[in-house]
């Protein structure tokens, strides 16, 4: 409606007079705020910071700012947070909080907001997600323990309403049923949360029963730390009495006493992929739904050894 | 301009029809967005998550959402992030990134945006801040080492353009000059950043010189981890050959090999205070500027022992 030279002159004078673009007014007019909401279940889990940092970096390169929120492992919080982000007209969402059946995720899909799940996905696989090959990770841990000579293996799992908790547990059961090692329902405990406290509590109940196993696979590193706590409380040593494996290879597990053998997932690459897929989805809402499955590898450290 | 009953009826019908308040429109009309920007220098430093989590919780109780950003220890990033937050009309800012002379902080003050600094402050002390009693923390570490019988003590410090790096260094120098222990300029190294890499590099240069000291005080836990790395590279043991102390008592240092003796700061309380002070400042911009100085305590663990 105005010529390019007039538009240029208006911008120049506005800028000289100290006016800056109001993101609010810009957002109202264009429906875009250049902000992305990122929701994680537990900020104090060292798994997330390197993933988030990479998401922030990739998004910043494209002029987006991330609003980070922590749901504190609480589905009700997740709902409130996502509503609050939506009312602030975020252009997209990255959720690390998904449950296998997740009304918040479904509501986001119905609202047509660009959405990427990270680390966990929903059973329907109807949302783009960047996840790890959970079954392969458990296989790597089990093969390593079997290779060391362990025959009877315990399992400390995560919540079964998350894809990570469920897939890792299914993989363990499948390997046991296929005869790769022995286990028993008394040697398997799925915890309510991926935390040290839950891992300790779960492993204590196994250790206090008839202890015939020589190794335990924990479904993530925080659960493995809980296993360390349970062992030291009972005066047992790792790996001399019991070998322990974790999952995620989160920062600092290489410095623990003993350093933790863990399934490594590439944190930065996961963050990168999640940001890329969201940027694509925001540019083109019709881009196809996909699940990117990242292959983990095992990092062997001092927490695993041949059985005594 | 309308009666209460009409207003109530309009709200009810709008809500029945599925309309929700647009935060953007509300923000434009009222100048308030109910968002607060929180900027930290390094999200992967485990010191920050428990502080941030508490800030988020306190702010959420008052209906505020936190936009978290990570400046990656880079002053230029800090500037871009703060500009971007301002253009999104955040109602307040909490910065954990302050330098002793900080143009970004000064610009925020000039813009009259409610602002609280956390962990670090500026030399002028002209902004409300929640910090630790850095000098007292170093005193605690030094007294502990002297009590164990250490006479010659080295120091691995942080960047001198931050209040934490500077105050801790001054405290060390002061104690040395007062004759509490012996040290020497060859045994003191201030690093460019509070990171493991810098701590390792700094401590390697000290260790490769004429090694007469039996203990080192590190200005934070990540620097202390770097000291661990340097020791193990040279085949030296902690605490047998050299005792090490850290600062912050960040999560997981109790699980290291050896568990780290560290100056404990109350992470949740710091987050709580920072959020409270910002809420007060947002309610009443005239509330007085103050520096809240939190007293740390020493947690003694396996990384310190009497000299061999």
XYZ file of C-alpha atoms in Angstrom:
616
model
C 0.000 0.000 0.000
C 3.039 2.291 0.253
C 6.112 2.402 -1.942
C 9.299 0.646 -0.845
C 11.100 3.963 -0.402
C 8.387 5.359 1.873
C 8.354 2.133 3.922
C 12.119 2.311 4.238
C 11.943 5.971 5.326
C 9.271 5.257 7.941
C 11.326 2.389 9.398
C 14.465 4.486 9.462
C 12.819 7.423 11.245
C 11.019 5.117 13.705
C 14.331 3.497 14.531
C 16.060 6.894 14.875
C 13.333 7.987 17.270
C 14.098 4.967 19.443
C 11.073 2.830 18.526
C 11.617 -0.947 18.514
C 9.331 -3.671 17.265
C 6.891 -4.794 19.954
C 6.895 -8.575 19.954
C 3.388 -8.482 21.411
C 1.932 -6.296 18.653
C 3.859 -8.264 16.012
C 2.517 -11.489 17.513
C -1.085 -10.238 17.495
C -0.860 -9.085 13.890
C 1.000 -12.074 12.421
C -0.002 -14.809 14.830
C 3.719 -15.521 15.320
C 5.724 -14.891 18.451
C 9.057 -16.524 17.534
C 8.879 -18.418 20.814
C 8.873 -22.162 21.356
C 7.803 -23.915 24.548
C 10.051 -26.706 25.838
C 8.645 -28.830 28.660
C 10.750 -31.362 30.564
C 9.756 -33.676 33.404
C 12.716 -33.007 35.723
C 15.237 -30.207 35.318
C 17.484 -31.690 38.018
C 18.012 -34.858 35.939
C 21.392 -34.117 34.273
C 20.173 -35.921 31.154
C 18.165 -32.898 30.039
C 20.505 -29.867 30.177
C 22.736 -30.954 27.261
C 19.644 -31.771 25.154
C 17.960 -28.465 25.985
C 21.113 -26.447 25.416
C 21.325 -27.818 21.873
C 17.624 -27.173 21.242
C 18.102 -23.561 22.403
C 21.151 -23.084 20.185
C 19.503 -24.436 17.038
C 16.307 -22.440 17.632
C 18.256 -19.248 18.393
C 20.020 -19.533 15.032
C 16.571 -19.156 13.447
C 15.538 -16.279 15.711
C 13.410 -18.343 18.096
C 13.608 -18.133 21.855
C 12.770 -21.137 24.033
C 10.479 -20.919 27.055
C 11.610 -23.748 29.266
C 9.329 -25.250 31.889
C 9.705 -28.141 34.305
C 6.616 -30.253 35.018
C 8.165 -31.846 38.110
C 7.067 -35.320 36.886
C 3.451 -34.262 37.369
C 0.841 -34.638 34.637
C -1.402 -31.945 36.135
C 1.505 -29.461 36.032
C 2.158 -30.468 32.430
C -1.414 -29.551 31.543
C -1.246 -26.150 33.257
C 2.136 -25.385 31.676
C 1.022 -26.307 28.158
C -2.159 -24.242 28.514
C -0.134 -21.310 29.720
C 2.288 -21.663 26.790
C -0.606 -21.896 24.325
C -2.229 -18.747 25.737
C 1.117 -17.018 25.114
C 0.833 -18.101 21.468
C 4.045 -20.076 21.251
C 4.755 -21.053 17.647
C 5.623 -24.623 18.571
C 6.227 -27.073 21.385
C 8.867 -29.632 22.272
C 7.703 -32.003 25.001
C 9.983 -34.397 26.880
C 7.114 -35.253 29.209
C 4.943 -37.542 27.061
C 3.059 -40.473 28.585
C 2.011 -43.430 26.456
C -1.598 -42.228 26.579
C -1.364 -38.491 26.961
C -4.372 -36.200 26.895
C -2.126 -33.118 26.831
C -0.312 -34.328 23.711
C -3.625 -35.225 22.042
C -5.037 -31.777 22.871
C -1.981 -30.164 21.257
C -2.475 -32.251 18.125
C -6.123 -31.165 17.965
C -5.050 -27.530 18.270
C -2.738 -28.082 15.300
C 0.228 -26.586 17.079
C 3.592 -27.692 15.639
C 4.800 -30.315 18.093
C 7.794 -32.604 18.542
C 8.219 -35.157 21.333
C 11.682 -35.907 22.611
C 13.061 -38.914 24.543
C 9.567 -40.397 25.012
C 6.673 -40.915 22.623
C 2.995 -41.916 22.736
C 1.711 -45.394 21.892
C -0.114 -44.208 18.796
C 3.133 -42.838 17.297
C 0.916 -40.159 15.757
C 3.238 -37.270 16.634
C 6.748 -36.575 15.358
C 9.221 -37.781 17.964
C 12.973 -38.145 18.502
C 13.517 -41.181 20.696
C 16.186 -43.730 21.466
C 16.125 -47.353 20.428
C 15.215 -48.411 23.967
C 15.053 -52.130 23.198
C 18.483 -52.098 21.588
C 19.922 -50.270 24.599
C 18.672 -52.953 27.003
C 20.009 -55.631 24.655
C 23.463 -54.035 24.765
C 23.452 -53.965 28.564
C 22.224 -57.563 28.830
C 24.717 -58.940 26.279
C 27.545 -57.224 28.119
C 26.510 -58.778 31.452
C 25.982 -62.212 29.883
C 29.397 -61.905 28.229
C 30.941 -61.264 31.657
C 29.407 -64.522 32.879
C 26.281 -63.319 34.705
C 23.481 -65.888 34.532
C 20.825 -64.469 36.845
C 19.980 -60.790 36.277
C 17.636 -58.443 38.161
C 15.813 -55.447 36.656
C 14.896 -52.058 38.128
C 12.469 -50.439 35.694
C 10.758 -47.113 35.233
C 7.099 -46.065 35.143
C 5.110 -48.234 32.730
C 3.010 -45.334 31.506
C 6.047 -43.893 29.692
C 7.430 -45.314 26.444
C 10.954 -45.426 27.884
C 9.818 -47.318 31.006
C 7.636 -49.692 29.006
C 9.912 -50.428 26.017
C 12.930 -51.081 28.216
C 10.921 -53.447 30.422
C 9.491 -55.305 27.394
C 13.008 -55.706 25.999
C 14.260 -57.169 29.282
C 11.336 -59.614 29.453
C 11.807 -60.583 25.819
C 15.521 -61.349 26.283
C 14.784 -63.371 29.419
C 12.046 -65.344 27.650
C 14.387 -65.995 24.728
C 16.746 -67.648 27.214
C 19.626 -65.147 27.051
C 19.806 -65.145 30.872
C 17.705 -66.164 33.846
C 15.494 -63.870 35.860
C 12.284 -64.159 37.830
C 9.328 -61.947 38.710
C 10.825 -61.568 42.206
C 13.897 -60.022 40.576
C 11.984 -57.441 38.536
C 10.602 -54.212 39.912
C 9.133 -51.339 37.930
C 9.379 -48.093 39.907
C 6.875 -45.230 39.976
C 9.404 -42.642 38.821
C 12.854 -42.393 37.238
C 14.487 -41.139 40.445
C 17.242 -42.178 42.841
C 14.744 -42.483 45.702
C 12.540 -44.883 43.756
C 15.531 -46.900 42.525
C 16.829 -47.270 46.072
C 13.444 -48.309 47.411
C 12.804 -50.787 44.585
C 16.240 -52.388 44.744
C 16.154 -52.706 48.551
C 13.021 -54.872 48.291
C 14.770 -57.157 45.761
C 17.984 -57.362 47.772
C 16.146 -58.264 50.965
C 14.539 -61.299 49.313
C 16.424 -64.444 48.420
C 19.381 -62.885 46.601
C 20.437 -65.188 43.771
C 21.298 -62.607 41.099
C 24.753 -61.153 40.468
C 23.812 -58.174 38.277
C 21.062 -55.602 37.848
C 19.989 -53.624 34.793
C 18.519 -50.231 35.757
C 16.217 -48.535 33.255
C 18.009 -45.216 33.682
C 21.006 -43.691 35.440
C 19.101 -42.139 38.345
C 17.566 -45.550 39.131
C 21.104 -47.007 38.928
C 22.286 -44.427 41.486
C 19.428 -45.598 43.716
C 20.771 -49.165 43.277
C 24.203 -47.907 44.422
C 22.539 -46.432 47.530
C 20.698 -49.683 48.327
C 23.906 -51.707 47.929
C 25.933 -49.459 50.203
C 23.157 -49.443 52.818
C 23.318 -53.233 52.973
C 27.122 -53.275 53.017
C 27.320 -54.775 49.526
C 29.890 -53.652 46.978
C 29.550 -52.807 43.295
C 30.792 -54.526 41.153
C 32.314 -57.128 43.538
C 28.947 -58.339 44.844
C 26.557 -56.953 42.218
C 27.209 -55.411 38.796
C 25.013 -52.419 37.874
C 24.203 -50.892 34.454
C 22.394 -47.622 33.770
C 20.779 -45.948 30.758
C 21.368 -42.423 29.293
C 25.061 -41.968 30.129
C 24.153 -38.669 31.734
C 26.897 -36.170 32.618
C 29.033 -37.076 35.660
C 28.310 -40.859 35.718
C 31.892 -41.369 34.510
C 33.080 -39.737 37.763
C 31.019 -41.785 40.222
C 32.385 -44.372 42.630
C 32.391 -46.748 40.778
C 32.074 -45.136 37.319
C 28.769 -46.352 35.862
C 28.498 -48.668 32.859
C 25.644 -47.076 30.934
C 23.788 -47.048 27.623
C 24.983 -43.880 25.924
C 22.549 -41.716 24.000
C 23.882 -38.765 21.952
C 22.397 -35.840 23.927
C 23.384 -33.044 21.557
C 22.295 -34.940 18.470
C 18.901 -35.607 20.066
C 18.476 -31.893 20.832
C 19.549 -30.995 17.337
C 17.117 -33.390 15.676
C 14.226 -32.247 17.858
C 14.888 -28.582 17.026
C 15.299 -29.343 13.298
C 12.052 -31.303 13.115
C 10.168 -28.553 14.934
C 11.594 -25.852 12.649
C 10.483 -27.929 9.652
C 7.011 -28.398 11.171
C 6.678 -24.655 11.828
C 7.710 -23.840 8.244
C 5.464 -26.502 6.786
C 2.658 -27.810 8.993
C 1.990 -30.520 6.397
C 5.436 -32.105 6.820
C 5.005 -35.838 7.456
C 4.806 -37.280 10.964
C 7.824 -39.395 11.770
C 9.597 -41.158 14.600
C 13.361 -40.732 14.566
C 14.879 -43.655 16.403
C 18.448 -43.024 17.531
C 20.789 -45.957 18.054
C 22.476 -45.991 21.461
C 25.784 -47.631 22.375
C 27.113 -49.126 25.594
C 29.911 -47.428 27.541
C 31.590 -49.973 29.783
C 33.007 -48.660 33.071
C 33.815 -49.880 36.571
C 30.312 -50.827 37.763
C 30.312 -54.122 35.857
C 32.662 -57.081 36.300
C 32.509 -60.880 36.124
C 30.492 -62.414 38.977
C 32.539 -63.291 42.080
C -18.496 1.188 31.959
C -20.795 -1.864 32.176
C -22.535 -3.302 35.214
C -21.008 -6.245 37.064
C -23.817 -8.548 35.980
C -23.360 -7.696 32.300
C -19.575 -8.181 32.594
C -20.144 -11.535 34.248
C -22.623 -12.570 31.502
C -20.216 -11.553 28.730
C -17.362 -13.526 30.321
C -19.562 -16.564 30.808
C -20.836 -16.600 27.220
C -17.332 -15.964 25.825
C -16.040 -18.889 27.843
C -18.974 -21.100 26.723
C -18.178 -20.227 23.131
C -14.619 -21.425 23.650
C -12.876 -18.039 23.798
C -9.817 -17.819 26.055
C -7.851 -14.767 27.096
C -5.122 -13.914 24.615
C -1.968 -13.256 26.613
C -0.715 -11.128 23.737
C -3.741 -8.838 23.689
C -3.797 -8.725 27.490
C -0.092 -7.862 27.486
C -0.564 -5.072 24.926
C -3.451 -3.536 26.882
C -2.002 -3.827 30.392
C 1.706 -3.778 29.673
C 1.973 -7.028 31.679
C 2.760 -10.470 30.287
C 3.056 -12.482 33.519
C 6.374 -13.761 32.229
C 9.786 -13.450 33.820
C 13.109 -13.962 32.062
C 15.730 -16.070 33.849
C 19.228 -16.055 32.342
C 21.960 -18.410 33.512
C 25.556 -18.722 32.320
C 25.697 -22.520 31.959
C 22.709 -24.845 32.072
C 24.971 -27.902 32.230
C 26.442 -26.746 35.564
C 24.373 -28.821 38.058
C 24.461 -25.868 40.453
C 21.701 -24.076 38.559
C 18.833 -26.583 38.092
C 17.831 -26.737 41.784
C 17.949 -22.920 42.009
C 15.909 -22.478 38.829
C 13.385 -25.124 39.807
C 12.651 -23.223 43.002
C 12.424 -19.901 41.143
C 9.933 -21.483 38.706
C 7.849 -22.938 41.539
C 7.599 -19.678 43.492
C 6.808 -17.657 40.367
C 4.204 -20.183 39.189
C 2.369 -19.844 42.522
C 1.827 -16.184 41.579
C 0.786 -16.979 37.996
C 4.117 -16.134 36.386
C 5.879 -18.312 33.848
C 9.668 -18.274 33.539
C 11.458 -17.985 30.203
C 14.784 -19.654 30.813
C 17.809 -18.903 28.656
C 21.409 -20.026 28.761
C 24.073 -17.484 27.790
C 26.762 -20.156 27.360
C 29.200 -18.052 29.445
C 29.200 -15.456 26.662
C 28.556 -11.770 27.334
C 27.473 -11.124 23.732
C 24.832 -13.887 24.013
C 23.687 -12.371 27.292
C 23.075 -9.057 25.528
C 21.098 -10.643 22.680
C 19.036 -12.753 25.104
C 18.171 -9.831 27.369
C 17.195 -7.680 24.355
C 15.016 -10.473 23.070
C 13.360 -10.896 26.485
C 12.759 -7.142 26.752
C 11.158 -7.024 23.298
C 8.815 -9.765 24.540
C 7.829 -7.439 27.410
C 8.828 -9.702 30.284
C 7.636 -8.234 33.583
C 10.945 -8.873 35.304
C 14.364 -10.475 35.029
C 16.508 -12.739 37.162
C 20.122 -12.827 35.975
C 22.702 -15.342 37.179
C 25.135 -14.041 34.568
C 26.296 -10.739 36.084
C 29.856 -9.509 35.649
C 31.405 -7.037 38.070
C 31.091 -4.280 35.476
C 28.123 -5.272 33.367
C 26.689 -3.092 30.623
C 23.700 -5.410 30.214
C 22.772 -5.093 33.886
C 23.210 -1.314 33.749
C 21.008 -1.110 30.639
C 18.281 -3.076 32.460
C 18.483 -0.696 35.399
C 18.129 2.270 33.035
C 15.068 0.654 31.456
C 13.560 0.379 34.960
C 12.741 -3.281 34.508
C 12.330 -5.152 37.818
C 15.589 -7.050 38.193
C 17.225 -9.416 40.671
C 20.734 -10.831 40.379
C 21.436 -14.287 41.722
C 24.713 -15.955 42.744
C 26.815 -13.068 41.390
C 26.486 -9.300 41.757
C 28.021 -6.133 40.292
C 30.702 -4.071 42.013
C 28.401 -1.094 42.502
C 25.914 -3.248 44.481
C 23.255 -1.007 42.942
C 20.906 -3.864 42.034
C 19.046 -6.231 44.348
C 20.988 -9.493 44.536
C 20.946 -12.840 46.324
C 24.525 -13.963 46.744
C 26.608 -16.196 48.977
C 29.078 -15.015 51.550
C 31.976 -15.963 49.266
C 34.714 -14.840 51.667
C 33.246 -16.848 54.515
C 33.051 -19.937 52.281
C 36.764 -19.739 51.451
C 37.543 -19.188 55.132
C 35.671 -22.389 56.007
C 37.598 -24.391 53.411
C 40.964 -22.938 54.498
C 40.324 -23.452 58.252
C 39.378 -27.054 57.577
C 42.595 -27.698 55.633
C 44.746 -25.892 58.209
C 43.017 -27.916 60.950
C 44.019 -31.113 59.127
C 47.648 -29.958 59.211
C 48.135 -28.506 55.720
C 50.662 -25.671 55.735
C 51.138 -24.895 52.056
C 47.926 -24.474 50.053
C 47.347 -23.868 46.325
C 44.385 -22.034 44.804
C 42.489 -22.578 41.555
C 40.282 -19.535 41.049
C 37.535 -18.377 38.710
C 37.267 -15.451 36.305
C 38.164 -12.182 38.024
C 35.455 -10.235 36.209
C 32.777 -12.038 38.267
C 32.025 -11.251 41.903
C 32.270 -14.945 42.846
C 35.663 -15.349 41.165
C 36.987 -12.084 42.609
C 35.657 -12.296 46.194
C 36.835 -15.878 46.627
C 40.298 -14.971 45.363
C 40.516 -11.909 47.618
C 39.504 -14.036 50.603
C 42.227 -16.583 49.831
C 44.869 -13.845 49.488
C 43.694 -12.170 52.687
C 43.946 -15.407 54.706
C 47.389 -16.110 53.293
C 48.599 -12.589 54.073
C 47.208 -12.911 57.601
C 49.469 -15.924 58.038
C 46.802 -18.637 58.340
C 48.767 -20.787 55.886
C 51.549 -20.437 53.329
C 51.054 -20.010 49.602
C 52.892 -18.327 46.767
C 52.012 -16.674 43.475
C 53.271 -19.814 41.709
C 50.594 -21.763 43.584
C 47.700 -19.507 42.600
C 45.963 -19.595 39.240
C 42.770 -17.768 38.288
C 41.055 -19.536 35.376
C 39.137 -17.955 32.522
C 35.924 -19.851 33.240
C 34.292 -21.936 35.961
C 34.651 -25.186 34.012
C 36.278 -28.583 34.399
C 38.468 -27.962 31.345
C 39.839 -24.704 32.755
C 40.350 -26.239 36.204
C 42.291 -29.130 34.710
C 44.450 -26.852 32.598
C 45.146 -24.443 35.465
C 45.973 -27.144 37.984
C 48.253 -29.024 35.558
C 50.470 -25.942 35.251
C 50.748 -25.708 39.064
C 51.424 -29.412 39.502
C 54.168 -29.416 36.887
C 56.108 -26.743 38.756
C 57.941 -27.346 41.999
C 55.184 -29.081 43.947
C 55.429 -28.104 47.605
C 51.743 -27.815 48.478
C 49.591 -30.615 49.925
C 46.121 -29.147 49.325
C 44.227 -27.026 46.820
C 41.161 -24.839 47.264
C 39.091 -24.651 44.067
C 36.764 -21.678 43.637
C 33.903 -23.929 42.529
C 33.037 -27.600 42.120
C 33.590 -27.781 38.353
C 37.104 -26.367 38.825
C 37.604 -28.989 41.579
C 36.591 -31.730 39.126
C 39.224 -30.341 36.766
C 41.734 -30.668 39.633
C 40.687 -34.323 40.004
C 41.373 -34.804 36.271
C 44.816 -33.194 36.489
C 45.754 -35.338 39.501
C 44.712 -38.575 37.858
C 46.544 -37.639 34.644
C 49.764 -37.271 36.620
C 49.161 -40.468 38.599
C 48.571 -38.555 41.843
C 45.850 -39.532 44.294
C 43.267 -37.429 46.131
C 43.376 -37.076 49.128
C 46.550 -39.188 49.686
C 48.823 -36.873 47.695
C 46.699 -33.720 47.483
C 43.501 -32.708 49.297
C 40.901 -30.853 47.205
C 37.976 -28.614 48.249
C 35.197 -27.255 46.030
C 32.501 -24.579 46.325
C 28.705 -24.862 45.751
C 28.124 -28.452 46.889
C 26.366 -29.059 43.596
C 24.262 -32.217 43.119
C 26.249 -35.456 42.672
C 29.554 -34.295 44.259
C 28.725 -36.560 47.210
C 28.862 -39.517 44.785
C 32.209 -38.780 43.149
C 35.386 -40.793 43.613
C 36.412 -39.443 46.109
C 33.313 -37.607 47.403
C 34.140 -33.886 47.291
C 34.546 -31.713 50.391
C 32.705 -28.558 49.343
C 31.282 -25.260 50.589
C 27.542 -25.875 50.676
C 25.151 -23.158 49.537
C 21.394 -23.663 50.059
C 20.229 -23.923 46.420
C 16.476 -23.952 47.047
C 16.645 -21.109 49.545
C 18.607 -19.015 47.047
C 15.984 -19.644 44.361
C 13.218 -18.843 46.779
C 14.782 -15.556 47.886
C 15.462 -14.472 44.304
C 11.849 -15.154 43.276
C 10.456 -13.423 46.383
C 12.555 -10.316 45.847
C 11.546 -10.128 42.187
C 7.844 -10.534 43.036
C 8.207 -7.704 45.560
C 9.976 -5.536 42.980
C 7.257 -6.197 40.391
C 4.522 -5.294 42.899
C 6.368 -2.232 44.120
C 9.103 -0.848 41.853
C 10.105 1.506 44.686
C 11.071 -1.339 47.038
C 14.597 -0.746 48.350
C 17.669 -2.198 46.665
C 19.348 -4.801 48.814
C 21.998 -7.493 48.772
C 20.974 -10.692 50.535
C 24.112 -12.459 51.643
C 23.564 -16.130 52.418
C 25.888 -17.885 54.850
C 27.389 -21.091 53.462
C 28.670 -24.083 55.448
C 31.367 -26.647 54.761
C 30.482 -30.271 54.032
C 33.506 -32.461 54.744
C 33.869 -35.578 52.592
C 36.570 -37.912 51.328
C 38.593 -35.476 49.193
C 40.350 -33.937 52.218
C 42.659 -35.672 54.706
C 45.762 -34.849 56.739
C 48.908 -34.422 54.593
C 50.888 -37.629 54.043
